Protein backbone atom coordinates (compact mmCIF):
# COMPACT_ATOMS: atom_id res chain seq x y z
CA UNK A 1 0.00 0.00 0.00
CA UNK A 2 2.75 2.49 0.93
CA UNK A 3 5.66 3.33 -1.36
CA UNK A 4 8.66 5.18 0.09
CA UNK A 5 11.44 6.97 -1.82
CA UNK A 6 14.45 8.80 -0.31
CA UNK A 7 16.66 11.33 -2.05
CA UNK A 8 19.23 14.02 -1.30
CA UNK A 9 22.30 12.07 -0.27
CA UNK A 10 25.78 12.97 -1.41
CA UNK A 11 29.35 13.81 -0.46
CA UNK A 12 29.98 16.67 1.96
CA UNK A 13 32.93 17.88 4.04
CA UNK A 14 32.86 17.72 7.82
CA UNK A 15 30.96 20.70 9.20
CA UNK A 16 28.71 20.91 6.17
CA UNK A 17 25.01 20.25 5.71
CA UNK A 18 22.68 18.08 3.67
CA UNK A 19 18.91 17.82 3.44
CA UNK A 20 17.34 14.44 2.77
CA UNK A 21 13.81 14.02 1.46
CA UNK A 22 11.43 11.11 1.89
CA UNK A 23 8.30 10.99 -0.26
CA UNK A 24 5.55 8.51 0.59
CA UNK A 25 2.41 7.51 -1.27
CA UNK A 26 -0.61 5.32 -0.60
CA UNK A 27 -2.69 4.73 2.51
CA UNK A 28 -3.77 7.28 5.07
CA UNK A 29 -1.39 9.57 6.93
CA UNK A 30 -3.69 10.24 9.87
CA UNK A 31 -2.25 7.55 12.10
CA UNK A 32 1.29 6.85 10.95
CA UNK A 33 4.79 7.81 11.94
CA UNK A 34 7.89 8.09 9.79
CA UNK A 35 11.46 7.43 10.78
CA UNK A 36 15.01 7.70 9.55
CA UNK A 37 17.59 4.98 10.14
CA UNK A 38 21.17 4.69 8.94
CA UNK A 39 23.60 1.85 8.34
CA UNK A 40 27.36 2.15 7.99
CA UNK A 41 29.46 -0.63 6.40
CA UNK A 42 29.84 -3.58 8.76
CA UNK A 43 27.47 -2.10 11.35
CA UNK A 44 23.87 -2.69 12.38
CA UNK A 45 21.09 -0.39 11.28
CA UNK A 46 20.87 2.55 13.69
CA UNK A 47 17.92 4.72 14.67
CA UNK A 48 18.21 8.43 13.82
CA UNK A 49 14.84 10.16 14.33
CA UNK A 50 11.10 9.59 14.08
CA UNK A 51 8.08 11.87 13.78
CA UNK A 52 4.34 11.30 14.13
CA UNK A 53 2.48 12.53 11.07
CA UNK A 54 -0.59 14.05 12.69
CA UNK A 55 0.90 15.61 15.81
CA UNK A 56 4.51 16.22 14.82
CA UNK A 57 5.95 14.66 17.97
CA UNK A 58 9.61 13.72 17.50
CA UNK A 59 12.27 11.53 19.08
CA UNK A 60 15.95 11.92 18.17
CA UNK A 61 18.91 9.67 18.76
CA UNK A 62 21.37 11.21 21.22
CA UNK A 63 24.09 11.15 18.57
CA UNK A 64 22.24 13.66 16.35
CA UNK A 65 20.42 15.88 18.87
CA UNK A 66 21.17 19.54 18.24
CA UNK A 67 22.54 18.83 14.76
CA UNK A 68 19.64 17.25 12.85
CA UNK A 69 16.08 18.50 12.48
CA UNK A 70 13.02 16.92 10.90
CA UNK A 71 9.96 18.45 9.27
CA UNK A 72 7.00 17.36 7.16
CA UNK A 73 4.92 18.71 4.30
CA UNK A 74 1.39 17.32 4.41
CA UNK A 75 0.47 18.46 0.89
CA UNK A 76 3.48 16.71 -0.63
CA UNK A 77 3.38 13.77 1.83
CA UNK A 78 7.09 14.31 2.30
CA UNK A 79 9.36 14.39 5.32
CA UNK A 80 12.69 16.23 5.36
CA UNK A 81 15.79 15.49 7.40
CA UNK A 82 18.04 18.55 7.73
CA UNK A 83 21.53 17.45 8.74
CA UNK A 84 23.90 20.16 9.99
CA UNK A 85 27.41 20.10 11.47
CA UNK A 86 28.05 16.77 9.83
CA UNK A 87 30.89 14.59 11.10
CA UNK A 88 32.54 11.54 9.49
CA UNK A 89 30.64 9.26 11.90
CA UNK A 90 27.44 10.30 10.10
CA UNK A 91 28.61 8.47 6.96
CA UNK A 92 26.06 5.76 6.16
CA UNK A 93 23.22 4.74 3.92
CA UNK A 94 20.15 6.56 5.22
CA UNK A 95 16.77 4.83 5.05
CA UNK A 96 13.30 6.29 5.46
CA UNK A 97 10.55 4.08 6.85
CA UNK A 98 6.82 4.26 7.59
CA UNK A 99 5.18 2.76 10.66
CA UNK A 100 1.45 2.07 10.71
CA UNK A 101 1.03 3.71 14.10
CA UNK A 102 1.24 7.24 15.47
CA UNK A 103 3.21 5.85 18.42
CA UNK A 104 6.93 6.44 17.97
CA UNK A 105 9.50 3.66 17.90
CA UNK A 106 13.30 3.47 17.77
CA UNK A 107 13.28 -0.10 16.47
CA UNK A 108 13.57 -1.18 12.84
CA UNK A 109 11.23 -4.15 13.28
CA UNK A 110 8.35 -1.83 14.21
CA UNK A 111 8.34 -0.20 10.77
CA UNK A 112 6.28 -1.60 7.92
CA UNK A 113 7.49 0.08 4.72
CA UNK A 114 11.01 1.07 3.71
CA UNK A 115 12.70 3.13 1.06
CA UNK A 116 15.72 2.05 -0.96
CA UNK A 117 18.24 4.17 0.93
CA UNK A 118 20.42 7.13 -0.02
CA UNK A 119 24.17 7.37 0.58
CA UNK A 120 25.60 10.12 2.79
CA UNK A 121 29.39 10.44 2.91
CA UNK A 122 31.12 12.96 5.18
CA UNK A 123 34.81 13.53 4.50
CA UNK A 124 37.31 14.68 7.12
Tab-separated table of N, CA, C and O in Angstrom:
chain	number	residue	atom	x	y	z
A	1	UNK	N	0.806	-1.222	0.000
A	1	UNK	CA	0.000	0.000	0.000
A	1	UNK	C	0.841	1.274	0.000
A	1	UNK	O	0.497	2.249	-0.680
A	2	UNK	N	1.933	1.292	0.774
A	2	UNK	CA	2.749	2.492	0.929
A	2	UNK	C	4.073	2.311	0.199
A	2	UNK	O	4.768	1.318	0.389
A	3	UNK	N	4.409	3.295	-0.629
A	3	UNK	CA	5.658	3.327	-1.356
A	3	UNK	C	6.499	4.481	-0.821
A	3	UNK	O	5.990	5.589	-0.637
A	4	UNK	N	7.785	4.223	-0.568
A	4	UNK	CA	8.660	5.184	0.090
A	4	UNK	C	9.907	5.383	-0.760
A	4	UNK	O	10.545	4.401	-1.164
A	5	UNK	N	10.271	6.642	-1.012
A	5	UNK	CA	11.441	6.970	-1.824
A	5	UNK	C	12.240	8.067	-1.145
A	5	UNK	O	11.730	9.161	-0.903
A	6	UNK	N	13.536	7.797	-0.872
A	6	UNK	CA	14.448	8.798	-0.307
A	6	UNK	C	15.276	9.439	-1.410
A	6	UNK	O	15.530	8.828	-2.456
A	7	UNK	N	15.745	10.656	-1.141
A	7	UNK	CA	16.660	11.332	-2.045
A	7	UNK	C	17.437	12.386	-1.268
A	7	UNK	O	17.089	12.718	-0.133
A	8	UNK	N	18.495	12.909	-1.875
A	8	UNK	CA	19.235	14.023	-1.302
A	8	UNK	C	20.595	13.696	-0.745
A	8	UNK	O	21.304	14.593	-0.284
A	9	UNK	N	20.991	12.436	-0.769
A	9	UNK	CA	22.302	12.070	-0.270
A	9	UNK	C	23.409	12.591	-1.163
A	9	UNK	O	23.180	13.055	-2.280
A	10	UNK	N	24.637	12.515	-0.653
A	10	UNK	CA	25.779	12.975	-1.415
A	10	UNK	C	27.028	13.024	-0.569
A	10	UNK	O	27.064	12.512	0.548
A	11	UNK	N	28.056	13.655	-1.118
A	11	UNK	CA	29.350	13.812	-0.462
A	11	UNK	C	29.472	15.232	0.061
A	11	UNK	O	29.246	16.197	-0.676
A	12	UNK	N	29.844	15.365	1.333
A	12	UNK	CA	29.981	16.669	1.961
A	12	UNK	C	31.164	16.639	2.921
A	12	UNK	O	31.483	15.590	3.489
A	13	UNK	N	31.825	17.777	3.085
A	13	UNK	CA	32.927	17.881	4.036
A	13	UNK	C	32.404	18.014	5.456
A	13	UNK	O	31.288	18.498	5.684
A	14	UNK	N	33.215	17.569	6.415
A	14	UNK	CA	32.859	17.722	7.819
A	14	UNK	C	32.517	19.179	8.122
A	14	UNK	O	33.204	20.096	7.676
A	15	UNK	N	31.446	19.367	8.884
A	15	UNK	CA	30.959	20.699	9.197
A	15	UNK	C	29.889	21.199	8.256
A	15	UNK	O	29.229	22.204	8.553
A	16	UNK	N	29.697	20.507	7.148
A	16	UNK	CA	28.713	20.909	6.169
A	16	UNK	C	27.328	20.388	6.475
A	16	UNK	O	27.080	19.787	7.529
A	17	UNK	N	26.416	20.604	5.525
A	17	UNK	CA	25.014	20.254	5.706
A	17	UNK	C	24.467	19.541	4.485
A	17	UNK	O	24.942	19.740	3.360
A	18	UNK	N	23.461	18.714	4.715
A	18	UNK	CA	22.685	18.079	3.667
A	18	UNK	C	21.237	18.027	4.110
A	18	UNK	O	20.957	17.968	5.311
A	19	UNK	N	20.316	18.032	3.147
A	19	UNK	CA	18.911	17.819	3.438
A	19	UNK	C	18.413	16.613	2.655
A	19	UNK	O	18.477	16.591	1.425
A	20	UNK	N	17.919	15.624	3.376
A	20	UNK	CA	17.341	14.440	2.771
A	20	UNK	C	15.830	14.582	2.684
A	20	UNK	O	15.200	15.178	3.557
A	21	UNK	N	15.250	14.016	1.636
A	21	UNK	CA	13.811	14.018	1.457
A	21	UNK	C	13.290	12.594	1.425
A	21	UNK	O	13.971	11.686	0.950
A	22	UNK	N	12.086	12.403	1.918
A	22	UNK	CA	11.426	11.109	1.885
A	22	UNK	C	9.988	11.332	1.457
A	22	UNK	O	9.200	11.919	2.207
A	23	UNK	N	9.645	10.861	0.269
A	23	UNK	CA	8.301	10.989	-0.261
A	23	UNK	C	7.572	9.661	-0.133
A	23	UNK	O	8.103	8.619	-0.513
A	24	UNK	N	6.360	9.705	0.400
A	24	UNK	CA	5.550	8.510	0.589
A	24	UNK	C	4.240	8.646	-0.161
A	24	UNK	O	3.735	9.753	-0.359
A	25	UNK	N	3.685	7.515	-0.578
A	25	UNK	CA	2.408	7.506	-1.275
A	25	UNK	C	1.596	6.295	-0.847
A	25	UNK	O	2.156	5.269	-0.439
A	26	UNK	N	0.274	6.417	-0.957
A	26	UNK	CA	-0.615	5.322	-0.603
A	26	UNK	C	-1.020	5.358	0.855
A	26	UNK	O	-0.301	5.871	1.706
A	27	UNK	N	-2.207	4.808	1.143
A	27	UNK	CA	-2.690	4.725	2.508
A	27	UNK	C	-3.081	6.074	3.084
A	27	UNK	O	-3.048	7.096	2.407
A	28	UNK	N	-3.443	6.052	4.356
A	28	UNK	CA	-3.772	7.277	5.068
A	28	UNK	C	-2.602	7.707	5.936
A	28	UNK	O	-1.844	6.871	6.444
A	29	UNK	N	-2.456	9.024	6.101
A	29	UNK	CA	-1.388	9.566	6.930
A	29	UNK	C	-1.901	10.113	8.251
A	29	UNK	O	-1.193	10.849	8.938
A	30	UNK	N	-3.115	9.747	8.627
A	30	UNK	CA	-3.694	10.245	9.867
A	30	UNK	C	-3.144	9.543	11.103
A	30	UNK	O	-3.149	10.119	12.193
A	31	UNK	N	-2.700	8.322	10.952
A	31	UNK	CA	-2.245	7.552	12.103
A	31	UNK	C	-0.978	6.775	11.787
A	31	UNK	O	-0.894	5.565	12.021
A	32	UNK	N	0.004	7.471	11.254
A	32	UNK	CA	1.285	6.853	10.955
A	32	UNK	C	2.411	7.691	11.546
A	32	UNK	O	2.227	8.843	11.918
A	33	UNK	N	3.571	7.079	11.636
A	33	UNK	CA	4.789	7.805	11.943
A	33	UNK	C	5.836	7.454	10.900
A	33	UNK	O	5.749	6.412	10.233
A	34	UNK	N	6.821	8.320	10.742
A	34	UNK	CA	7.894	8.095	9.792
A	34	UNK	C	9.218	8.241	10.513
A	34	UNK	O	9.354	9.076	11.407
A	35	UNK	N	10.172	7.421	10.116
A	35	UNK	CA	11.460	7.429	10.776
A	35	UNK	C	12.610	7.368	9.798
A	35	UNK	O	12.460	6.946	8.647
A	36	UNK	N	13.752	7.833	10.270
A	36	UNK	CA	15.009	7.701	9.549
A	36	UNK	C	15.943	6.781	10.326
A	36	UNK	O	16.100	6.920	11.549
A	37	UNK	N	16.556	5.861	9.604
A	37	UNK	CA	17.589	4.981	10.135
A	37	UNK	C	18.817	5.102	9.242
A	37	UNK	O	18.726	5.560	8.107
A	38	UNK	N	19.968	4.672	9.755
A	38	UNK	CA	21.173	4.688	8.944
A	38	UNK	C	21.992	3.439	9.220
A	38	UNK	O	21.924	2.849	10.290
A	39	UNK	N	22.780	3.046	8.219
A	39	UNK	CA	23.603	1.850	8.335
A	39	UNK	C	24.951	2.092	7.681
A	39	UNK	O	25.031	2.341	6.472
A	40	UNK	N	26.007	2.027	8.481
A	40	UNK	CA	27.365	2.145	7.993
A	40	UNK	C	27.895	0.760	7.645
A	40	UNK	O	27.407	-0.249	8.156
A	41	UNK	N	28.914	0.681	6.776
A	41	UNK	CA	29.464	-0.630	6.404
A	41	UNK	C	29.900	-1.435	7.619
A	41	UNK	O	30.605	-0.931	8.490
A	42	UNK	N	29.462	-2.691	7.680
A	42	UNK	CA	29.839	-3.579	8.762
A	42	UNK	C	29.133	-3.337	10.080
A	42	UNK	O	29.474	-3.987	11.070
A	43	UNK	N	28.171	-2.426	10.121
A	43	UNK	CA	27.475	-2.100	11.354
A	43	UNK	C	25.977	-2.367	11.218
A	43	UNK	O	25.443	-2.452	10.116
A	44	UNK	N	25.314	-2.503	12.359
A	44	UNK	CA	23.868	-2.691	12.377
A	44	UNK	C	23.149	-1.398	12.005
A	44	UNK	O	23.695	-0.301	12.132
A	45	UNK	N	21.916	-1.551	11.566
A	45	UNK	CA	21.092	-0.390	11.275
A	45	UNK	C	20.800	0.373	12.565
A	45	UNK	O	20.452	-0.221	13.591
A	46	UNK	N	20.936	1.693	12.520
A	46	UNK	CA	20.871	2.548	13.690
A	46	UNK	C	19.736	3.557	13.557
A	46	UNK	O	19.564	4.189	12.511
A	47	UNK	N	18.987	3.733	14.636
A	47	UNK	CA	17.916	4.718	14.674
A	47	UNK	C	18.475	6.130	14.641
A	47	UNK	O	19.481	6.425	15.291
A	48	UNK	N	17.814	7.025	13.896
A	48	UNK	CA	18.214	8.425	13.822
A	48	UNK	C	17.138	9.332	14.424
A	48	UNK	O	17.391	10.077	15.370
A	49	UNK	N	15.924	9.294	13.865
A	49	UNK	CA	14.838	10.162	14.326
A	49	UNK	C	13.510	9.615	13.828
A	49	UNK	O	13.459	8.933	12.801
A	50	UNK	N	12.437	9.936	14.538
A	50	UNK	CA	11.100	9.587	14.082
A	50	UNK	C	10.142	10.725	14.394
A	50	UNK	O	10.387	11.519	15.315
A	51	UNK	N	9.069	10.814	13.624
A	51	UNK	CA	8.081	11.871	13.780
A	51	UNK	C	6.691	11.297	13.537
A	51	UNK	O	6.484	10.509	12.608
A	52	UNK	N	5.728	11.674	14.372
A	52	UNK	CA	4.338	11.300	14.133
A	52	UNK	C	3.737	12.249	13.112
A	52	UNK	O	3.970	13.463	13.161
A	53	UNK	N	2.952	11.706	12.171
A	53	UNK	CA	2.475	12.533	11.073
A	53	UNK	C	1.446	13.560	11.516
A	53	UNK	O	1.511	14.723	11.132
A	54	UNK	N	0.495	13.148	12.324
A	54	UNK	CA	-0.593	14.047	12.695
A	54	UNK	C	-0.173	15.089	13.716
A	54	UNK	O	-0.523	16.263	13.585
A	55	UNK	N	0.568	14.696	14.731
A	55	UNK	CA	0.902	15.611	15.807
A	55	UNK	C	2.274	16.251	15.721
A	55	UNK	O	2.518	17.276	16.362
A	56	UNK	N	3.178	15.664	14.952
A	56	UNK	CA	4.514	16.217	14.817
A	56	UNK	C	5.446	15.935	15.977
A	56	UNK	O	6.521	16.540	16.061
A	57	UNK	N	5.067	15.040	16.870
A	57	UNK	CA	5.948	14.656	17.967
A	57	UNK	C	7.192	13.968	17.421
A	57	UNK	O	7.098	13.172	16.483
A	58	UNK	N	8.351	14.261	17.999
A	58	UNK	CA	9.614	13.718	17.503
A	58	UNK	C	10.423	13.068	18.615
A	58	UNK	O	10.309	13.426	19.785
A	59	UNK	N	11.253	12.119	18.224
A	59	UNK	CA	12.270	11.526	19.082
A	59	UNK	C	13.554	11.433	18.272
A	59	UNK	O	13.545	10.908	17.155
A	60	UNK	N	14.654	11.946	18.828
A	60	UNK	CA	15.952	11.921	18.169
A	60	UNK	C	16.912	11.007	18.904
A	60	UNK	O	16.885	10.914	20.137
A	61	UNK	N	17.796	10.362	18.147
A	61	UNK	CA	18.912	9.668	18.756
A	61	UNK	C	19.846	10.682	19.404
A	61	UNK	O	20.016	11.799	18.908
A	62	UNK	N	20.466	10.298	20.525
A	62	UNK	CA	21.369	11.207	21.217
A	62	UNK	C	22.510	11.681	20.317
A	62	UNK	O	22.981	12.815	20.450
A	63	UNK	N	22.947	10.831	19.410
A	63	UNK	CA	24.088	11.150	18.566
A	63	UNK	C	23.828	12.296	17.589
A	63	UNK	O	24.782	12.882	17.065
A	64	UNK	N	22.555	12.621	17.328
A	64	UNK	CA	22.240	13.661	16.354
A	64	UNK	C	21.482	14.834	16.957
A	64	UNK	O	21.214	15.815	16.248
A	65	UNK	N	21.139	14.785	18.232
A	65	UNK	CA	20.421	15.885	18.870
A	65	UNK	C	21.216	17.177	18.764
A	65	UNK	O	22.414	17.205	19.013
A	66	UNK	N	20.527	18.239	18.390
A	66	UNK	CA	21.171	19.538	18.238
A	66	UNK	C	21.807	19.762	16.887
A	66	UNK	O	22.183	20.903	16.571
A	67	UNK	N	21.940	18.712	16.083
A	67	UNK	CA	22.543	18.835	14.755
A	67	UNK	C	21.541	18.561	13.635
A	67	UNK	O	21.605	19.185	12.583
A	68	UNK	N	20.630	17.619	13.860
A	68	UNK	CA	19.640	17.250	12.852
A	68	UNK	C	18.271	17.782	13.254
A	68	UNK	O	17.932	17.833	14.438
A	69	UNK	N	17.473	18.159	12.262
A	69	UNK	CA	16.076	18.502	12.482
A	69	UNK	C	15.217	17.769	11.466
A	69	UNK	O	15.701	17.357	10.414
A	70	UNK	N	13.941	17.613	11.787
A	70	UNK	CA	13.021	16.916	10.902
A	70	UNK	C	11.759	17.756	10.739
A	70	UNK	O	11.317	18.422	11.680
A	71	UNK	N	11.190	17.735	9.549
A	71	UNK	CA	9.959	18.452	9.272
A	71	UNK	C	9.136	17.664	8.263
A	71	UNK	O	9.636	16.720	7.641
A	72	UNK	N	7.877	18.061	8.095
A	72	UNK	CA	7.001	17.360	7.163
A	72	UNK	C	6.160	18.348	6.380
A	72	UNK	O	5.864	19.451	6.848
A	73	UNK	N	5.767	17.929	5.181
A	73	UNK	CA	4.918	18.711	4.298
A	73	UNK	C	3.711	17.836	3.981
A	73	UNK	O	3.816	16.879	3.215
A	74	UNK	N	2.569	18.161	4.561
A	74	UNK	CA	1.387	17.322	4.415
A	74	UNK	C	0.896	17.270	2.971
A	74	UNK	O	0.464	16.223	2.495
A	75	UNK	N	0.949	18.405	2.264
A	75	UNK	CA	0.469	18.463	0.891
A	75	UNK	C	1.290	17.557	-0.023
A	75	UNK	O	0.746	16.907	-0.919
A	76	UNK	N	2.596	17.522	0.196
A	76	UNK	CA	3.484	16.707	-0.626
A	76	UNK	C	3.697	15.305	-0.069
A	76	UNK	O	4.341	14.482	-0.723
A	77	UNK	N	3.162	15.038	1.125
A	77	UNK	CA	3.382	13.767	1.827
A	77	UNK	C	4.865	13.432	1.849
A	77	UNK	O	5.298	12.333	1.483
A	78	UNK	N	5.645	14.409	2.294
A	78	UNK	CA	7.090	14.312	2.297
A	78	UNK	C	7.644	14.737	3.648
A	78	UNK	O	7.150	15.694	4.250
A	79	UNK	N	8.648	14.024	4.114
A	79	UNK	CA	9.357	14.393	5.324
A	79	UNK	C	10.791	14.752	4.949
A	79	UNK	O	11.379	14.151	4.036
A	80	UNK	N	11.354	15.746	5.641
A	80	UNK	CA	12.693	16.227	5.358
A	80	UNK	C	13.579	16.048	6.581
A	80	UNK	O	13.166	16.321	7.707
A	81	UNK	N	14.791	15.599	6.349
A	81	UNK	CA	15.795	15.490	7.399
A	81	UNK	C	16.906	16.477	7.086
A	81	UNK	O	17.665	16.281	6.134
A	82	UNK	N	16.987	17.553	7.872
A	82	UNK	CA	18.040	18.547	7.725
A	82	UNK	C	19.202	18.152	8.621
A	82	UNK	O	19.050	18.079	9.839
A	83	UNK	N	20.355	17.909	8.025
A	83	UNK	CA	21.530	17.451	8.743
A	83	UNK	C	22.585	18.549	8.703
A	83	UNK	O	23.085	18.897	7.633
A	84	UNK	N	22.917	19.093	9.864
A	84	UNK	CA	23.903	20.158	9.991
A	84	UNK	C	25.096	19.679	10.808
A	84	UNK	O	25.014	18.682	11.518
A	85	UNK	N	26.191	20.414	10.718
A	85	UNK	CA	27.410	20.104	11.472
A	85	UNK	C	27.798	18.645	11.317
A	85	UNK	O	28.110	17.950	12.289
A	86	UNK	N	27.798	18.178	10.092
A	86	UNK	CA	28.051	16.768	9.831
A	86	UNK	C	29.479	16.373	10.206
A	86	UNK	O	30.417	17.156	10.054
A	87	UNK	N	29.607	15.161	10.703
A	87	UNK	CA	30.891	14.590	11.096
A	87	UNK	C	31.077	13.269	10.362
A	87	UNK	O	30.104	12.669	9.895
A	88	UNK	N	32.327	12.787	10.230
A	88	UNK	CA	32.541	11.538	9.492
A	88	UNK	C	31.736	10.357	10.027
A	88	UNK	O	31.378	9.471	9.241
A	89	UNK	N	31.435	10.334	11.317
A	89	UNK	CA	30.637	9.262	11.902
A	89	UNK	C	29.206	9.224	11.372
A	89	UNK	O	28.497	8.236	11.578
A	90	UNK	N	28.765	10.283	10.713
A	90	UNK	CA	27.441	10.302	10.097
A	90	UNK	C	27.408	9.567	8.758
A	90	UNK	O	26.325	9.381	8.195
A	91	UNK	N	28.550	9.171	8.242
A	91	UNK	CA	28.610	8.472	6.959
A	91	UNK	C	27.860	7.148	7.038
A	91	UNK	O	28.151	6.307	7.894
A	92	UNK	N	26.893	6.963	6.148
A	92	UNK	CA	26.060	5.763	6.159
A	92	UNK	C	25.074	5.842	5.003
A	92	UNK	O	24.906	6.894	4.382
A	93	UNK	N	24.413	4.729	4.746
A	93	UNK	CA	23.218	4.737	3.916
A	93	UNK	C	22.049	5.093	4.827
A	93	UNK	O	21.845	4.460	5.861
A	94	UNK	N	21.288	6.105	4.441
A	94	UNK	CA	20.152	6.559	5.222
A	94	UNK	C	18.864	6.027	4.618
A	94	UNK	O	18.627	6.159	3.414
A	95	UNK	N	18.027	5.428	5.468
A	95	UNK	CA	16.774	4.828	5.055
A	95	UNK	C	15.600	5.537	5.714
A	95	UNK	O	15.641	5.827	6.910
A	96	UNK	N	14.566	5.779	4.942
A	96	UNK	CA	13.304	6.293	5.456
A	96	UNK	C	12.317	5.140	5.573
A	96	UNK	O	12.292	4.249	4.719
A	97	UNK	N	11.508	5.155	6.620
A	97	UNK	CA	10.552	4.084	6.850
A	97	UNK	C	9.238	4.638	7.388
A	97	UNK	O	9.203	5.693	8.024
A	98	UNK	N	8.160	3.902	7.140
A	98	UNK	CA	6.822	4.259	7.593
A	98	UNK	C	6.320	3.196	8.553
A	98	UNK	O	6.420	2.002	8.272
A	99	UNK	N	5.765	3.638	9.661
A	99	UNK	CA	5.177	2.755	10.662
A	99	UNK	C	3.676	3.001	10.706
A	99	UNK	O	3.244	4.159	10.754
A	100	UNK	N	2.901	1.945	10.715
A	100	UNK	CA	1.447	2.067	10.712
A	100	UNK	C	0.914	2.276	12.119
A	100	UNK	O	0.042	1.548	12.612
A	101	UNK	N	1.461	3.299	12.779
A	101	UNK	CA	1.033	3.706	14.105
A	101	UNK	C	1.548	5.112	14.358
A	101	UNK	O	2.644	5.463	13.917
A	102	UNK	N	0.776	5.921	15.076
A	102	UNK	CA	1.240	7.244	15.470
A	102	UNK	C	2.230	7.171	16.619
A	102	UNK	O	2.921	8.148	16.899
A	103	UNK	N	2.291	6.020	17.298
A	103	UNK	CA	3.211	5.850	18.417
A	103	UNK	C	4.625	5.675	17.886
A	103	UNK	O	4.872	4.895	16.968
A	104	UNK	N	5.571	6.392	18.471
A	104	UNK	CA	6.931	6.439	17.966
A	104	UNK	C	7.748	5.253	18.446
A	104	UNK	O	7.584	4.766	19.559
A	105	UNK	N	8.642	4.793	17.585
A	105	UNK	CA	9.500	3.664	17.903
A	105	UNK	C	10.903	3.905	17.390
A	105	UNK	O	11.098	4.494	16.325
A	106	UNK	N	11.892	3.422	18.145
A	106	UNK	CA	13.296	3.472	17.765
A	106	UNK	C	13.758	2.198	17.065
A	106	UNK	O	14.922	2.108	16.672
A	107	UNK	N	12.873	1.235	16.895
A	107	UNK	CA	13.285	-0.097	16.467
A	107	UNK	C	12.861	-0.402	15.045
A	107	UNK	O	11.700	-0.233	14.663
A	108	UNK	N	13.804	-0.896	14.246
A	108	UNK	CA	13.566	-1.178	12.838
A	108	UNK	C	12.387	-2.125	12.627
A	108	UNK	O	11.606	-1.942	11.688
A	109	UNK	N	12.257	-3.133	13.489
A	109	UNK	CA	11.228	-4.150	13.276
A	109	UNK	C	9.812	-3.625	13.462
A	109	UNK	O	8.854	-4.293	13.090
A	110	UNK	N	9.666	-2.433	14.028
A	110	UNK	CA	8.346	-1.831	14.212
A	110	UNK	C	7.861	-1.074	12.982
A	110	UNK	O	6.721	-0.622	12.966
A	111	UNK	N	8.696	-0.938	11.972
A	111	UNK	CA	8.340	-0.205	10.769
A	111	UNK	C	7.916	-1.152	9.660
A	111	UNK	O	8.463	-2.255	9.531
A	112	UNK	N	6.952	-0.716	8.870
A	112	UNK	CA	6.278	-1.596	7.922
A	112	UNK	C	6.698	-1.406	6.470
A	112	UNK	O	6.623	-2.344	5.679
A	113	UNK	N	7.117	-0.220	6.101
A	113	UNK	CA	7.487	0.084	4.722
A	113	UNK	C	8.798	0.852	4.721
A	113	UNK	O	9.003	1.759	5.530
A	114	UNK	N	9.659	0.509	3.766
A	114	UNK	CA	11.012	1.067	3.710
A	114	UNK	C	11.354	1.583	2.330
A	114	UNK	O	10.935	1.019	1.317
A	115	UNK	N	12.142	2.646	2.299
A	115	UNK	CA	12.703	3.133	1.061
A	115	UNK	C	13.966	2.378	0.693
A	115	UNK	O	14.412	1.465	1.407
A	116	UNK	N	14.560	2.762	-0.424
A	116	UNK	CA	15.720	2.048	-0.958
A	116	UNK	C	17.037	2.508	-0.353
A	116	UNK	O	18.056	1.831	-0.520
A	117	UNK	N	17.042	3.632	0.329
A	117	UNK	CA	18.240	4.174	0.934
A	117	UNK	C	18.934	5.194	0.052
A	117	UNK	O	18.860	5.141	-1.173
A	118	UNK	N	19.618	6.144	0.687
A	118	UNK	CA	20.421	7.129	-0.017
A	118	UNK	C	21.741	7.313	0.726
A	118	UNK	O	21.768	7.398	1.952
A	119	UNK	N	22.845	7.349	-0.018
A	119	UNK	CA	24.173	7.373	0.578
A	119	UNK	C	24.557	8.776	1.021
A	119	UNK	O	24.457	9.733	0.247
A	120	UNK	N	25.029	8.889	2.259
A	120	UNK	CA	25.602	10.119	2.787
A	120	UNK	C	27.048	9.831	3.164
A	120	UNK	O	27.314	8.916	3.949
A	121	UNK	N	27.972	10.597	2.607
A	121	UNK	CA	29.391	10.439	2.907
A	121	UNK	C	29.939	11.771	3.395
A	121	UNK	O	29.815	12.786	2.709
A	122	UNK	N	30.551	11.760	4.576
A	122	UNK	CA	31.122	12.960	5.182
A	122	UNK	C	32.632	12.777	5.243
A	122	UNK	O	33.133	11.872	5.916
A	123	UNK	N	33.362	13.617	4.546
A	123	UNK	CA	34.812	13.528	4.499
A	123	UNK	C	35.434	14.377	5.602
A	123	UNK	O	34.877	15.397	6.015
A	124	UNK	N	36.614	13.971	6.062
A	124	UNK	CA	37.314	14.683	7.120
A	124	UNK	C	38.338	15.649	6.562
A	124	UNK	O	38.634	15.649	5.361
